[in-house]
Short mmCIF file of C-alpha atoms in Angstrom, two decimals:
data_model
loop_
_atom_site.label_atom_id
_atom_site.label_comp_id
_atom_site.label_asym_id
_atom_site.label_seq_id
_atom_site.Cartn_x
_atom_site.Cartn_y
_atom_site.Cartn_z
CA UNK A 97 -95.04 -29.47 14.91
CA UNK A 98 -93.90 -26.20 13.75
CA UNK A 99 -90.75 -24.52 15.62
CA UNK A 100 -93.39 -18.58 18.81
CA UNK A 101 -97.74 -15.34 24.99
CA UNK A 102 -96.24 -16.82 27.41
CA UNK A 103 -96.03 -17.27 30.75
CA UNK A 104 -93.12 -15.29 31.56
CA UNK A 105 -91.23 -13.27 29.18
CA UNK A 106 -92.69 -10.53 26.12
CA UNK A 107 -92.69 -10.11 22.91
CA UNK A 108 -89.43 -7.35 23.46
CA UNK A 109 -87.78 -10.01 25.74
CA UNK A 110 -85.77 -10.67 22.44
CA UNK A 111 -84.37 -14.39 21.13
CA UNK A 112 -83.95 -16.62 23.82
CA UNK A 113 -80.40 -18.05 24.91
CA UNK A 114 -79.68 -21.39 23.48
CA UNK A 115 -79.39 -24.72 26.55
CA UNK A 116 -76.66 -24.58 28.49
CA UNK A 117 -74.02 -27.28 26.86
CA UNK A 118 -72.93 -28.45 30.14
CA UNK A 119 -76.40 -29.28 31.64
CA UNK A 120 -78.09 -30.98 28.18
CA UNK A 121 -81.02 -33.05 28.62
CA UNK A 122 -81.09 -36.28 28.37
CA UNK A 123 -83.12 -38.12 25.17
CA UNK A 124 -86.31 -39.81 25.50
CA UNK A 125 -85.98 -43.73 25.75
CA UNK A 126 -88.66 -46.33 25.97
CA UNK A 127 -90.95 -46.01 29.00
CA UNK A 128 -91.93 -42.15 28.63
CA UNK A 129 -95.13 -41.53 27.44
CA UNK A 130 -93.94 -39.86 24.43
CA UNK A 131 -91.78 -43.07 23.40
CA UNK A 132 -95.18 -44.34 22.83
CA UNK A 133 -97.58 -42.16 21.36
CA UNK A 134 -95.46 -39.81 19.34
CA UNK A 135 -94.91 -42.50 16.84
CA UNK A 136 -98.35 -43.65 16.59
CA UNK A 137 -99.78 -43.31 12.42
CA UNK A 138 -102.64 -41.81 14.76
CA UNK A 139 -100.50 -38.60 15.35
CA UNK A 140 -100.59 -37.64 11.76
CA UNK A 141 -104.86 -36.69 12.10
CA UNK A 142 -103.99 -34.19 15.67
CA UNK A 143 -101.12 -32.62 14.05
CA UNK A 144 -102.77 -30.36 11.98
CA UNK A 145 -104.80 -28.93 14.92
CA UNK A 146 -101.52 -28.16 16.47
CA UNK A 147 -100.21 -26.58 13.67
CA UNK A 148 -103.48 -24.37 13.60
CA UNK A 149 -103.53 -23.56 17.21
CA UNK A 150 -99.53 -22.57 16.63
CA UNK A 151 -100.57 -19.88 13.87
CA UNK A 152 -103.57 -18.97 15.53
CA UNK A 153 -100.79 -16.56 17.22
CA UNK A 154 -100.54 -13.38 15.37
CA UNK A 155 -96.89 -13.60 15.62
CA UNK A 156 -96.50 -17.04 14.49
CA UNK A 157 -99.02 -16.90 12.21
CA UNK A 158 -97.15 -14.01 10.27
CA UNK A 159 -93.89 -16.01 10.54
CA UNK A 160 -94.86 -18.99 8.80
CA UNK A 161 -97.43 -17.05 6.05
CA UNK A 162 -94.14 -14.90 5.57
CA UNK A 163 -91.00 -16.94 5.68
CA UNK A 164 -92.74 -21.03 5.38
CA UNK A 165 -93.31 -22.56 1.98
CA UNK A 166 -96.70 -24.07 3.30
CA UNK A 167 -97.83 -22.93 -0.08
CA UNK A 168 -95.41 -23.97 -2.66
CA UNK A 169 -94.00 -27.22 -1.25
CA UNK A 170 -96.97 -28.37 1.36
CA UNK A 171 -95.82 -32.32 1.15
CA UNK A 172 -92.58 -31.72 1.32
CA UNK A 173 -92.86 -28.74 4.23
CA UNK A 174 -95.12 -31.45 6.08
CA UNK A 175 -92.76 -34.57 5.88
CA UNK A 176 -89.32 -32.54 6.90
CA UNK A 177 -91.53 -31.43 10.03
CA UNK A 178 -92.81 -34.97 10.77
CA UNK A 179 -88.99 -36.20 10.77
CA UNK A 180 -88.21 -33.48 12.64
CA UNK A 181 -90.46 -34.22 14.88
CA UNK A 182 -89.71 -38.03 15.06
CA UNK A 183 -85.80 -37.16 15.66
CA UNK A 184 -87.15 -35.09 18.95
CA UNK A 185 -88.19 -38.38 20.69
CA UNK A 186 -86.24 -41.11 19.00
CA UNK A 187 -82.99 -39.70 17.73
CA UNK A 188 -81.35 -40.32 20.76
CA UNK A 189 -78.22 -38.00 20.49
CA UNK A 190 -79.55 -36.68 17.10
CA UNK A 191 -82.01 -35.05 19.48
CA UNK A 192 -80.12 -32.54 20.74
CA UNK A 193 -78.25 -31.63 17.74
CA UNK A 194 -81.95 -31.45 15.56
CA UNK A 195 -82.82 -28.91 18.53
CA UNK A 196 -80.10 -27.05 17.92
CA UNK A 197 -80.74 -26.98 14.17
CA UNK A 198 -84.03 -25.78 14.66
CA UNK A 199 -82.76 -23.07 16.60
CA UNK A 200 -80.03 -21.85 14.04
CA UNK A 201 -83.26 -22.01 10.97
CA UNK A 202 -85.01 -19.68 13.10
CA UNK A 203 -82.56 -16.93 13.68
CA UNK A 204 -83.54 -15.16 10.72
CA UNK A 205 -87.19 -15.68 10.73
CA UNK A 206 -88.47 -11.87 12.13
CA UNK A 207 -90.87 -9.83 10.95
CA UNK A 208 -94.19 -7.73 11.87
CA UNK A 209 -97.42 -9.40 12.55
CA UNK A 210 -100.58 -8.48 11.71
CA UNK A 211 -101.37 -6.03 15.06
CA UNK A 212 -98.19 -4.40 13.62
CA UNK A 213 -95.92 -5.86 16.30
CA UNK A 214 -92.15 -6.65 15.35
CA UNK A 215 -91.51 -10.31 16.43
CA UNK A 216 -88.43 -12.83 16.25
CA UNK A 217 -88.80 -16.41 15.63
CA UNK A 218 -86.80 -17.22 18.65
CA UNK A 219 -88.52 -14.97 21.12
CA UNK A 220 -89.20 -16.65 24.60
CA UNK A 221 -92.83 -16.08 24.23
CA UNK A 222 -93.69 -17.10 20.65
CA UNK A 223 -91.03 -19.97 20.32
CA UNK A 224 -92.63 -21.35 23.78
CA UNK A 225 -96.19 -21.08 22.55
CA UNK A 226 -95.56 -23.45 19.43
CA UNK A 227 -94.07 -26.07 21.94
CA UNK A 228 -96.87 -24.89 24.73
CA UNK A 229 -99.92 -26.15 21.80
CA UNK A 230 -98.99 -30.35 22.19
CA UNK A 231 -99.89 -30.40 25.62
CA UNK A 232 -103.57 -29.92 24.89
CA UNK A 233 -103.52 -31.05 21.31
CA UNK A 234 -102.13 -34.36 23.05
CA UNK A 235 -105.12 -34.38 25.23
CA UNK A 236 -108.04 -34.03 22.77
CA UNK A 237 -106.58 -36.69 20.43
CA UNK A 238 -106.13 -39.55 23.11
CA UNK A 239 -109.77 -38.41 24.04
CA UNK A 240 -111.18 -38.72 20.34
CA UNK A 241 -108.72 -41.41 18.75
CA UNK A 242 -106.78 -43.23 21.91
CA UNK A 243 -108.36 -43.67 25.02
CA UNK A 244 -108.18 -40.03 27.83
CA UNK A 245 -105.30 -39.75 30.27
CA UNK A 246 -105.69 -40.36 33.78
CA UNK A 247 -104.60 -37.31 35.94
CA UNK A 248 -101.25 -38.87 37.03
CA UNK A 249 -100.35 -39.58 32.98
CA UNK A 250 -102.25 -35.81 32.06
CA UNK A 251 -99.25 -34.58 34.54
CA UNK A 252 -97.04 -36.91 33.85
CA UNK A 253 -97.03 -35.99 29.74
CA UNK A 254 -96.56 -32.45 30.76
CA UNK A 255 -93.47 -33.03 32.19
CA UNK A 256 -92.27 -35.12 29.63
CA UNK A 257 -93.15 -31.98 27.47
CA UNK A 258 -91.19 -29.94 29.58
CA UNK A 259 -88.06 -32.06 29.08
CA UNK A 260 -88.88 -32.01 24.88
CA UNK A 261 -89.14 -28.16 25.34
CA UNK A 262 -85.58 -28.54 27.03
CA UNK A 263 -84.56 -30.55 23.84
CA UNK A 264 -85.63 -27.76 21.21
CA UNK A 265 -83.53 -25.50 23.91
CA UNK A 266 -86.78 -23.35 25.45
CA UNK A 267 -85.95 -22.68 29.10
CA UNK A 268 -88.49 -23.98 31.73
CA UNK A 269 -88.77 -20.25 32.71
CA UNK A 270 -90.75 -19.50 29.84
CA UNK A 271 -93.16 -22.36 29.98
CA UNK A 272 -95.74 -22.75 33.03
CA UNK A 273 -94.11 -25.25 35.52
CA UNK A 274 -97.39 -27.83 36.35
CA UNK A 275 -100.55 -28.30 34.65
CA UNK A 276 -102.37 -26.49 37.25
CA UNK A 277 -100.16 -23.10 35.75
CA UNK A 278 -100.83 -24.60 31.80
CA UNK A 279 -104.50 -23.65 31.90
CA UNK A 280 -104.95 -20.14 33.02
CA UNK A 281 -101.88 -19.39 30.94
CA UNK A 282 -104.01 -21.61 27.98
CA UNK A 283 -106.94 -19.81 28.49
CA UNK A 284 -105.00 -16.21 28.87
CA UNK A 285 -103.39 -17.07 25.64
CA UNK A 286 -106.58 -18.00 24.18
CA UNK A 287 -108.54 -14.73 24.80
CA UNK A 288 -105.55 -11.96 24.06
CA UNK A 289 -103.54 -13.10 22.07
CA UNK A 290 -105.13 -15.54 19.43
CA UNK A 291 -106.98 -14.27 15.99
CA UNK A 292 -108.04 -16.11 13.20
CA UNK A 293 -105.16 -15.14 11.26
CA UNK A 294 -104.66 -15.52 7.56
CA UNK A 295 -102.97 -19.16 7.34
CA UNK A 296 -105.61 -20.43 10.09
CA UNK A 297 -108.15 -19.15 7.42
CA UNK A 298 -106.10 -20.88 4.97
CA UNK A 299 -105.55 -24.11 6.41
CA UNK A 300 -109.06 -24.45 7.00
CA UNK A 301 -110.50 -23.99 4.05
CA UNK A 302 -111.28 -27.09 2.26
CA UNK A 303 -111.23 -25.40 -1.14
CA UNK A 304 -107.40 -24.70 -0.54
CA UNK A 305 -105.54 -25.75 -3.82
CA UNK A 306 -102.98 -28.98 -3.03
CA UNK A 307 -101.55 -30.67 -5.54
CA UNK A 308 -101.04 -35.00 -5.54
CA UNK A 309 -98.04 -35.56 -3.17
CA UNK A 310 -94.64 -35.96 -4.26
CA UNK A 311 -93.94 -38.93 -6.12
CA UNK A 312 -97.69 -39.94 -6.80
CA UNK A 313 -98.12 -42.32 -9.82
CA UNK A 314 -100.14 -41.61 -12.85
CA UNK A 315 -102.94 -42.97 -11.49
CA UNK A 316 -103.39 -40.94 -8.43
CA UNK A 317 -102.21 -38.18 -10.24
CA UNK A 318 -105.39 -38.64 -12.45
CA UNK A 319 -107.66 -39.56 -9.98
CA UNK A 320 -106.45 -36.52 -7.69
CA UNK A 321 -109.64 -34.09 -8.57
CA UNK A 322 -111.61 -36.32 -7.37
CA UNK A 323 -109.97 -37.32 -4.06
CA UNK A 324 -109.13 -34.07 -3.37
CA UNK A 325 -112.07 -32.43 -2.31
CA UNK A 326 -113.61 -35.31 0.12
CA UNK A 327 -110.08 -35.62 1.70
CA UNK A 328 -109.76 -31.67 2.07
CA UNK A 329 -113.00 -32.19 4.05
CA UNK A 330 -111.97 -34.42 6.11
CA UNK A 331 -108.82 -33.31 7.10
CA UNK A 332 -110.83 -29.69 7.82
CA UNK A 333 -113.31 -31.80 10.06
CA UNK A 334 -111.34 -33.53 12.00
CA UNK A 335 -109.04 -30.79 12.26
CA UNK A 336 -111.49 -28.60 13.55
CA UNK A 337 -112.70 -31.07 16.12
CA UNK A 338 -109.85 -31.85 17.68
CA UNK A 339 -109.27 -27.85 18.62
CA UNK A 340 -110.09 -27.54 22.38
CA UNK A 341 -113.71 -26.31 22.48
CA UNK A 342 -112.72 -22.39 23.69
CA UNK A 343 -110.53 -22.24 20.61
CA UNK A 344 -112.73 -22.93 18.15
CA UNK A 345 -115.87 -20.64 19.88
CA UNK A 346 -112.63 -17.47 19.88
CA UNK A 347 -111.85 -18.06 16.57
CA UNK A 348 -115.43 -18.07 15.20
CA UNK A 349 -115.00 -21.74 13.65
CA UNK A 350 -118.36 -23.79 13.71
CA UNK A 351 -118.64 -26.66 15.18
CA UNK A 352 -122.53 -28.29 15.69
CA UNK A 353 -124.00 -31.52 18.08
CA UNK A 354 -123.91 -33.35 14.74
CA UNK A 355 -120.25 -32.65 14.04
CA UNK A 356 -119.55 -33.55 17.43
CA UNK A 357 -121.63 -36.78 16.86
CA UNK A 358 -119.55 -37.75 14.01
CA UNK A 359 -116.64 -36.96 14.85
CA UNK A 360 -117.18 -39.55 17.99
CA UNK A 361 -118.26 -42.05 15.70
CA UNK A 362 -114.67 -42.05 13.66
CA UNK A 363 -112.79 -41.90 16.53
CA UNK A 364 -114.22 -45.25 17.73
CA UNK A 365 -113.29 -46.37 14.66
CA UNK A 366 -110.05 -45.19 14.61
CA UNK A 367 -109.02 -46.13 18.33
CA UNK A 368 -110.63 -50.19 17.41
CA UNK A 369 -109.31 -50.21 14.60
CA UNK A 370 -105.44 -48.95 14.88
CA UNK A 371 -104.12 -51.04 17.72
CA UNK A 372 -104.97 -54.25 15.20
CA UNK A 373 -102.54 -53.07 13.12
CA UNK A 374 -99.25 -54.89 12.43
CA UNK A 375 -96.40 -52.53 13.82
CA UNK A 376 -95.40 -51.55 10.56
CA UNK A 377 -98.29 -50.00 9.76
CA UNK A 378 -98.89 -48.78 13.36
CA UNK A 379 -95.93 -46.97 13.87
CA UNK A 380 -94.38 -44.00 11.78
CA UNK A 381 -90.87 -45.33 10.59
CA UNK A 382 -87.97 -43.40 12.93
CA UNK A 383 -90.69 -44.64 15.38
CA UNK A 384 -90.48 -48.07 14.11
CA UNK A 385 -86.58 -47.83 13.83
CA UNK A 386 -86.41 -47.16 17.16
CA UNK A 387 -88.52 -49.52 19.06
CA UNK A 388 -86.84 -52.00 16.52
CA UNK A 389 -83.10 -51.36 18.10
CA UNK A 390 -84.77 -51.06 21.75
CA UNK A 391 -85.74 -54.80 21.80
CA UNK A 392 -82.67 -55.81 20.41
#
């Protein structure tokens, strides 16, 4: 995911103060929750909707359609994130030091967004909303694609969010504590503060120019205007249907039974279908890496 209202600090509360070097978390090992699921091939069809529900915020939204190149280098933009990403859970000691590169890129991302509201990459409220989106971005995917926590793992993945958010250096102040404080602050968020912002519009629009990944062949490079289009749909659907129901009514996205229907229909597929997969193919490859070195 992308690395900014929150639950306890403002937009004016100004960057937030890096981790304190003496107290640093620890990094994620097997047995968590995330150890398993954050390198499942299945999180590459939920991150999109987190990536939405990030920009959705006005003030995030304007930092990555101002300062991201989205636009001009999409594959490469979306495979530094994913390692990025991968490094949070299994870098081990490379975690902490990728948090606090993260932190150091976004000390110059500021702005105004489009209320007309100065904001700062690194402001308690906006750089705790990007982390704040996995928690129920995490929740509709095992629902669709996995199988639904049970309430001890739904609270038991929060808090292994809140030690990732300790990672990328956000203080527990700014994030709400328990899942019980998650979901008025969710729903708060939800109602004030998100807009169907330009790069949501953009991201969802199926027509959206992309051209072949990096590296494609001559082949796929040919064959690209037609593959395009039915995989821009897709990646629009299911990106749309994994956005929490409230979302996608605020932001005036349609969504019918039918949809809903389908939608059901590939994740049975998916879920059947990706556990029979050889771990190679299962897992992403720091993911792979890592459980690798773990059993030996």
């Amino acid at each position: 995911m992308d690395n900014g209202s929150a639950h306890a600090a403002g937009p004016d509360a100004g960057p937030a103060p890096g981790p304190d070097p003496r107290s640093e978390p620890v990094p994620f090992a097997p047995g968590s929750l995330l150890w398993d699921i954050a390198g499942d091939v299945r999180l590459l069809l939920s991150l999109p909707a987190a990536l939405v529900l990030q920009v959705a915020h006005p003030a995030v939204g304007a930092g990555v359609d101002e300062h991201s190149v989205f636009r001009t280098d999409p594959w490469g933009r979306a495979e530094r994130s994913l390692d990025s990403l991968q490094l949070w859970v299994y870098g081990g000691e490379q975690a902490l030091e990728e948090g606090r590169r993260l932190r150091r890129l976004h000390r110059t991302i500021s702005g105004t967004d489009t209320r007309g509201r100065p904001y700062h990459a690194l402001t308690p409220a906006y750089y705790a909303w990007v982390h704040a989106t996995a928690y129920p971005i995490f929740l509709r995917a095992a629902q669709y694609l996995s199988h639904p926590f049970d309430e001890r793992d739904e609270r038991r993945l929060y808090d292994e969010l809140l030690h990732l958010g300790a990672i990328l250096g956000i203080k527990q102040r700014d994030m709400p504590r328990t899942p019980e404080e998650f979901w008025p602050y969710f729903d708060t968020m939800v109602r004030e503060e998100l807009e169907k912002t330009p790069v949501v519009a953009e991201l969802l629009d199926p027509r959206r120019p992309i051209r072949p990944p990096d590296g494609a062949g001559a082949l796929l490079r040919r064959i690209w205007p037609v593959l395009r289009p039915p995989l821009a749909r897709l990646h629009v659907f299911v990106t749309t249907g994994l956005l929490p129901p409230a979302v996608r009514e605020h932001l005036g996205l349609v969504w019918t039974a039918r949809d809903e229907r389908r939608l059901r229909r590939l994740g049975t597929v998916v879920r059947t279908v990706v556990p029979l997969l050889p771990e190679r193919l299962r897992y992403l490859p720091k993911a792979r890496a890592a459980r690798r070195a773990a059993r030996t």
